Coordinates of C-alpha atoms in Angstrom, one line a residue:
X300 CA -14.3 3.5 -19.1
X301 CA -15.2 1.5 -16.0
X302 CA -13.4 2.8 -13.0
X303 CA -12.1 0.7 -10.2
X304 CA -11.8 1.7 -6.6
X305 CA -9.9 -0.1 -3.8
X306 CA -11.7 -0.6 -0.5
X307 CA -9.0 0.6 1.9
X308 CA -11.0 -0.6 4.8
X309 CA -10.0 -4.1 3.6
X310 CA -6.7 -3.1 1.9
X311 CA -4.9 -1.7 4.9
X312 CA -5.0 -2.0 8.7
X313 CA -8.7 -2.1 9.6
X314 CA -10.4 -5.4 8.7
X315 CA -13.9 -5.8 7.3
X316 CA -15.7 -9.1 7.0
X317 CA -15.2 -10.7 3.6
X318 CA -14.9 -14.2 2.1
X319 CA -11.5 -15.8 1.5
X320 CA -10.2 -15.9 -2.0
X321 CA -7.2 -17.8 -3.2
X322 CA -4.9 -17.2 -6.1
X323 CA -2.3 -19.9 -6.8
X324 CA 0.2 -21.0 -9.4
X325 CA -0.7 -23.1 -12.4
X326 CA -1.0 -26.9 -12.1
X327 CA 2.1 -27.3 -14.1
X328 CA 4.1 -25.3 -11.6
X329 CA 2.6 -27.3 -8.7
X330 CA 3.6 -30.5 -10.5
X331 CA 7.3 -29.5 -10.2
X332 CA 9.2 -29.9 -7.0
X333 CA 8.4 -26.5 -5.6
X334 CA 7.9 -25.5 -2.0
X335 CA 4.3 -24.6 -1.2
X336 CA 3.9 -21.2 0.5
X337 CA 0.7 -19.5 1.6
X338 CA 0.9 -15.7 1.2
X339 CA -1.8 -13.6 2.9
X340 CA -2.9 -10.4 1.4
X341 CA -5.3 -7.9 3.1
X342 CA -7.7 -7.8 0.2
X343 CA -8.5 -9.6 -3.1
X344 CA -5.6 -10.1 -5.4
X345 CA -7.3 -8.2 -8.2
X346 CA -6.7 -4.9 -6.5
X347 CA -4.0 -3.0 -8.5
X348 CA -2.2 -2.2 -5.3
X349 CA -1.0 -5.8 -5.4
X350 CA 0.4 -5.6 -8.9
X351 CA 4.0 -6.3 -7.7
X352 CA 2.9 -9.6 -6.3
X353 CA 0.8 -10.5 -9.3
X354 CA 3.6 -9.6 -11.7
X355 CA 6.1 -11.7 -9.6
X356 CA 3.6 -14.6 -9.9
X357 CA 2.8 -14.2 -13.6
X358 CA 6.5 -13.8 -14.7
X359 CA 7.7 -16.7 -12.7
X360 CA 9.8 -14.9 -10.1
X361 CA 8.5 -17.0 -7.2
X362 CA 9.0 -20.1 -9.3
X363 CA 12.6 -19.0 -10.0
X364 CA 13.1 -19.1 -6.2
X365 CA 11.7 -22.7 -6.0
X366 CA 8.4 -21.6 -4.6
X367 CA 4.7 -22.2 -5.5
X368 CA 2.9 -19.3 -3.9
X369 CA -0.8 -19.5 -3.1
X370 CA -2.3 -16.1 -2.3
X371 CA -5.2 -15.8 0.1
X372 CA -7.2 -12.7 0.9
X373 CA -7.7 -12.1 4.6
X374 CA -9.8 -9.5 6.3
X375 CA -7.5 -6.5 6.3
X376 CA -3.9 -5.9 7.4
X377 CA -4.5 -6.5 11.1
X378 CA -6.0 -9.9 10.3
X379 CA -3.0 -10.7 8.1
X380 CA -0.7 -9.8 11.0
X381 CA -2.7 -11.9 13.4
X382 CA -2.6 -14.9 11.1
X383 CA 1.1 -14.5 10.4
X384 CA 1.9 -14.0 14.0
X385 CA -0.1 -17.1 14.9
X386 CA 1.9 -19.2 12.4
X387 CA -1.1 -19.8 10.0
X388 CA 0.9 -18.3 7.2
X389 CA 4.6 -17.7 6.8
X390 CA 4.3 -14.3 5.1
X391 CA 1.8 -11.6 4.5
X392 CA 1.1 -8.2 3.0
X393 CA 0.0 -5.2 5.0
X394 CA 1.2 -1.6 5.5
X395 CA 4.5 -0.6 6.9
X396 CA 2.8 0.9 9.9
X397 CA 1.0 -2.3 10.8
X398 CA 3.6 -3.6 13.2
X399 CA 3.2 -0.3 15.1
X400 CA -0.4 -1.0 15.6
X401 CA -0.4 -4.8 16.3
X402 CA 2.7 -5.2 18.4
X403 CA 1.0 -3.1 21.1
X404 CA -1.4 -6.1 21.3
X405 CA 1.4 -8.7 21.6
X406 CA 1.4 -9.9 17.9
X407 CA 5.1 -10.7 17.2
X408 CA 5.4 -9.6 13.5
X409 CA 7.9 -7.4 11.8
X410 CA 8.1 -5.6 8.5
X411 CA 10.8 -7.2 6.3
X412 CA 10.4 -4.9 3.3
X413 CA 8.5 -1.8 2.3
X414 CA 7.5 -1.1 -1.3
X415 CA 8.6 2.4 -1.8
X416 CA 10.0 5.5 -0.1
X417 CA 6.8 7.5 -0.5
X418 CA 3.5 7.5 1.1
X419 CA 0.6 5.5 -0.4
X420 CA -1.6 8.6 0.4
X421 CA -1.7 11.3 -2.3
X422 CA -3.5 14.6 -1.7
X423 CA -5.2 16.0 -4.8
X424 CA -6.9 19.2 -5.7
X425 CA -8.4 20.4 -9.0
X426 CA -6.0 22.5 -11.1
X427 CA -8.5 25.3 -11.5
X428 CA -9.4 25.4 -7.7
X429 CA -6.8 28.0 -6.7
X430 CA -5.5 25.7 -4.0
X431 CA -1.8 25.4 -4.5
X432 CA -0.6 24.2 -1.1
X433 CA -1.9 22.6 2.1
X434 CA -2.4 25.9 3.9
X435 CA -5.0 26.8 1.3
X436 CA -7.2 24.0 2.6
X437 CA -8.2 25.9 5.8
X438 CA -12.0 26.2 5.8
X439 CA -12.3 23.9 2.8
X440 CA -13.8 20.4 2.5
X441 CA -11.8 17.2 1.9
X442 CA -12.8 13.6 1.4
X443 CA -11.2 10.5 2.9
X444 CA -12.3 6.9 2.7
X445 CA -12.9 6.5 6.5
X446 CA -11.8 8.0 9.8
X447 CA -10.2 4.7 10.8
X448 CA -7.9 4.3 7.9
X449 CA -4.2 4.8 7.1
X450 CA -5.0 7.4 4.4
X451 CA -6.9 9.5 6.9
X452 CA -4.0 9.4 9.4
X453 CA -1.6 10.4 6.7
X454 CA -3.8 13.3 5.8
X455 CA -3.8 14.5 9.4
X456 CA 0.0 14.2 9.5
X457 CA 0.2 16.4 6.4
X458 CA -2.1 19.0 7.9
X459 CA 0.0 19.1 11.0
X460 CA 3.1 19.9 9.0
X461 CA 1.6 23.2 8.0
X462 CA 0.0 24.0 11.4
X463 CA -3.5 22.8 10.6
X464 CA -5.6 20.1 12.3
X465 CA -8.9 18.2 11.7
X466 CA -11.0 21.1 13.0
X467 CA -9.6 23.6 10.5
X468 CA -11.5 22.1 7.6
X469 CA -14.5 19.8 6.9
X470 CA -13.1 16.2 6.5
X471 CA -15.7 13.8 5.2
X472 CA -15.5 10.0 5.3
X473 CA -17.1 9.1 2.0
X474 CA -16.2 5.4 1.4
X475 CA -14.2 4.0 -1.4
X476 CA -16.4 5.3 -4.2
X477 CA -17.6 8.6 -2.7
X478 CA -14.1 9.6 -1.7
X479 CA -13.3 10.4 -5.4
X480 CA -16.8 11.0 -6.8
X481 CA -17.6 13.8 -4.3
X482 CA -14.3 15.4 -5.2
X483 CA -14.9 15.0 -8.9
X484 CA -18.3 16.6 -8.8
X485 CA -17.1 19.6 -6.8
X486 CA -18.6 18.7 -3.4
X487 CA -15.2 18.5 -1.9
X488 CA -12.1 20.7 -2.5
X489 CA -9.5 18.0 -1.9
X490 CA -9.1 14.2 -1.9
X491 CA -6.7 12.2 0.3
X492 CA -6.3 8.7 -1.1
X493 CA -4.5 6.1 -3.1
X494 CA -3.2 6.7 -6.7
X495 CA -6.1 4.6 -8.1
X496 CA -8.7 7.2 -7.0
X497 CA -6.7 10.1 -8.5
X498 CA -6.7 8.2 -11.8
X499 CA -10.5 7.6 -11.5
X500 CA -11.0 11.4 -11.4
X501 CA -8.5 12.1 -14.2
X502 CA -10.3 9.6 -16.5
X503 CA -13.4 11.8 -16.3
X504 CA -11.4 14.6 -17.9
X505 CA -10.8 16.5 -14.6
X506 CA -7.2 17.9 -14.3
X507 CA -5.8 17.1 -10.8
X508 CA -3.0 18.8 -9.0
X509 CA -1.1 16.4 -6.7
X510 CA 0.6 17.9 -3.7
X511 CA 4.4 17.4 -3.9
X512 CA 5.8 14.7 -1.7
X513 CA 8.0 17.1 0.2
X514 CA 4.9 19.0 1.4
X515 CA 3.1 15.9 2.7
X516 CA 3.5 13.6 5.7
X517 CA 5.4 10.5 4.5
X518 CA 3.6 7.7 6.1
X519 CA 4.4 4.1 5.1
X520 CA 3.7 2.3 1.9
X521 CA 2.8 -1.4 1.6
X522 CA 5.0 -3.8 3.3
X523 CA 5.9 -7.5 3.6
X524 CA 5.5 -8.8 7.1
X525 CA 6.7 -12.0 8.8
X526 CA 6.6 -13.4 12.3
X527 CA 9.7 -13.3 14.5
X528 CA 9.7 -17.1 14.5
X529 CA 9.8 -17.4 10.7
X530 CA 12.4 -14.7 10.5
X531 CA 14.6 -16.6 13.0
X532 CA 13.8 -20.2 11.9
X533 CA 13.5 -19.8 8.1
X534 CA 15.3 -16.7 6.9
X535 CA 16.1 -18.2 3.5
X536 CA 12.4 -18.5 2.7
X537 CA 11.7 -14.9 3.7
X538 CA 14.7 -13.9 1.6
X539 CA 13.3 -15.6 -1.5
X540 CA 9.8 -14.1 -1.0
X541 CA 11.2 -10.6 -0.5
X542 CA 13.5 -10.9 -3.5
X543 CA 10.8 -12.2 -5.9
X544 CA 8.2 -9.6 -4.8
X545 CA 10.6 -6.7 -5.2
X546 CA 11.3 -7.8 -8.8
X547 CA 7.7 -7.3 -9.5
X548 CA 7.8 -3.8 -8.1
X549 CA 11.0 -3.1 -10.1
X550 CA 9.2 -4.0 -13.3
X551 CA 6.6 -1.3 -12.7
X552 CA 9.3 1.3 -11.8
X553 CA 11.4 0.5 -14.9
X554 CA 8.6 0.4 -17.5
X555 CA 5.0 1.0 -16.4
X556 CA 3.5 0.4 -19.8
X557 CA 5.3 -3.0 -20.3
X558 CA 4.2 -3.9 -16.7
X559 CA 0.7 -2.9 -17.7
X560 CA 0.6 -5.4 -20.6
X561 CA 2.0 -8.2 -18.3
X562 CA -0.4 -7.3 -15.5
X563 CA -3.5 -7.4 -17.7
X564 CA -2.4 -10.9 -18.8
X565 CA -2.0 -11.9 -15.2
X566 CA -5.4 -10.3 -14.1
X567 CA -7.7 -10.5 -17.2
X568 CA -10.4 -8.5 -15.4
X569 CA -8.5 -5.4 -16.4
X570 CA -8.6 -6.2 -20.2
X571 CA -9.8 -3.0 -22.0
X572 CA -8.6 -0.8 -19.1
X573 CA -4.9 -0.7 -20.0
X574 CA -4.9 3.1 -20.0
X575 CA -6.3 3.3 -16.5
X576 CA -3.8 0.7 -15.2
X577 CA -0.9 2.3 -17.0
X578 CA -1.6 5.7 -15.5
X579 CA -2.1 4.1 -12.0
X580 CA 1.3 2.4 -12.3
X581 CA 2.9 5.8 -13.3
X582 CA 1.6 7.4 -10.1
X583 CA 2.9 4.5 -8.0
X584 CA 6.2 4.8 -9.7
X585 CA 6.5 8.6 -9.2
X586 CA 4.9 9.0 -5.8
X587 CA 5.1 5.7 -3.9
X588 CA 8.0 3.6 -5.2
X589 CA 10.4 6.4 -6.2
X590 CA 13.6 7.5 -4.5
X591 CA 14.1 4.3 -2.5
X592 CA 17.9 3.9 -2.7
X593 CA 17.7 0.2 -1.8
X594 CA 14.5 -1.4 -3.0
X595 CA 12.5 -2.5 -0.1
X596 CA 14.6 -0.9 2.6
X597 CA 12.8 0.5 5.6
X598 CA 13.9 3.9 6.8
X599 CA 14.1 3.8 10.6
X600 CA 13.7 7.6 10.9
X601 CA 10.6 7.6 8.8
X602 CA 9.1 4.7 10.8
X603 CA 9.9 6.5 14.0
X604 CA 8.2 9.6 12.8
X605 CA 5.0 7.7 11.9
X606 CA 5.0 5.9 15.3
X607 CA 5.6 9.2 17.2
X608 CA 2.6 10.7 15.3
X609 CA 0.4 7.7 16.0
X610 CA 1.2 7.9 19.7
X611 CA 0.6 11.7 19.8
X612 CA -2.7 11.3 18.1
X613 CA -3.8 8.4 20.4
X614 CA -4.0 6.0 17.5
X615 CA -1.8 3.6 19.5
X616 CA -1.4 3.7 23.3
X617 CA 2.4 3.6 23.5
X618 CA 5.5 3.4 21.4
X619 CA 7.3 0.1 20.8
X620 CA 11.1 -0.3 20.6
X621 CA 11.9 0.7 17.0
X622 CA 14.1 -2.3 16.2
X623 CA 11.2 -4.7 17.1
X624 CA 9.1 -3.3 14.3
X625 CA 11.2 -4.1 11.3
X626 CA 14.4 -5.7 9.9
X627 CA 16.4 -4.8 6.8
X628 CA 18.4 -8.0 6.8
X629 CA 16.6 -9.4 3.8
X630 CA 16.7 -6.2 1.6
X631 CA 20.3 -5.5 2.5
X632 CA 21.3 -9.0 1.4
X633 CA 19.9 -8.5 -2.1

């Protein structure tokens, strides 16, 4: 089976140069009297991480809200935030921690929903490795995609929870392919990355143990971000976009296999890879989306913990007022 990896250097908060790619509704939808909306995503729409958005598009959830959404891939989450903050798009996708990073540079965006109560970073070890908890990683080797990536920061946060730091083990930045291949071939003892990479390893026949959520640092999942101006001037539009996108996420949570069938129709590049997609959706459901009492709701305490950690690690120079980073007005109004 052909494995797919997501380039997190483009997917999350640190941009890489790449061409723009658009994904828009069908001509028949455009022909109707629908409001045109440009929605920026931090990477190409074919990344499975954007399945909630693609399902919402494919199943007509945006159309139900009177919207014709055109998706454009930007150059990472920071670029999305810059463009949204500048008014070049009314809405965008990034990580829930993106406002922590960009508001320090004066970019006036807020998270208006976060897709899940769990972290997008999973920590995996092989079931026959004898590593059963994070403390067992002392003196071991672990792979991450890059040292300037959300998954790396989340991994450091998890180590800190058990009294370890980056000097207690050999952490290797291996890129979006090496991050799982080095782990799979035994050249690293652990992997810190997105669900997709765990499934890549599983599909080779390797049995993977995923560290329980309660043992790991719960950094933020993917988020919907908007500028303060759009939030204030056009809250109804933001409400519609949030509502439709969360319906796509809910479809995956309720029935990953049915969502897989719909997703493969929406993104034909995955035809023949239904098993891989379905398993990936199961991990998103169980580890990322799960246990969010109100779909999309941002937990202020969790966001504060992430910001405090980022300041302590020197990832951002100073903390921002917490209520400037997010609003729950749109998810609470569902």
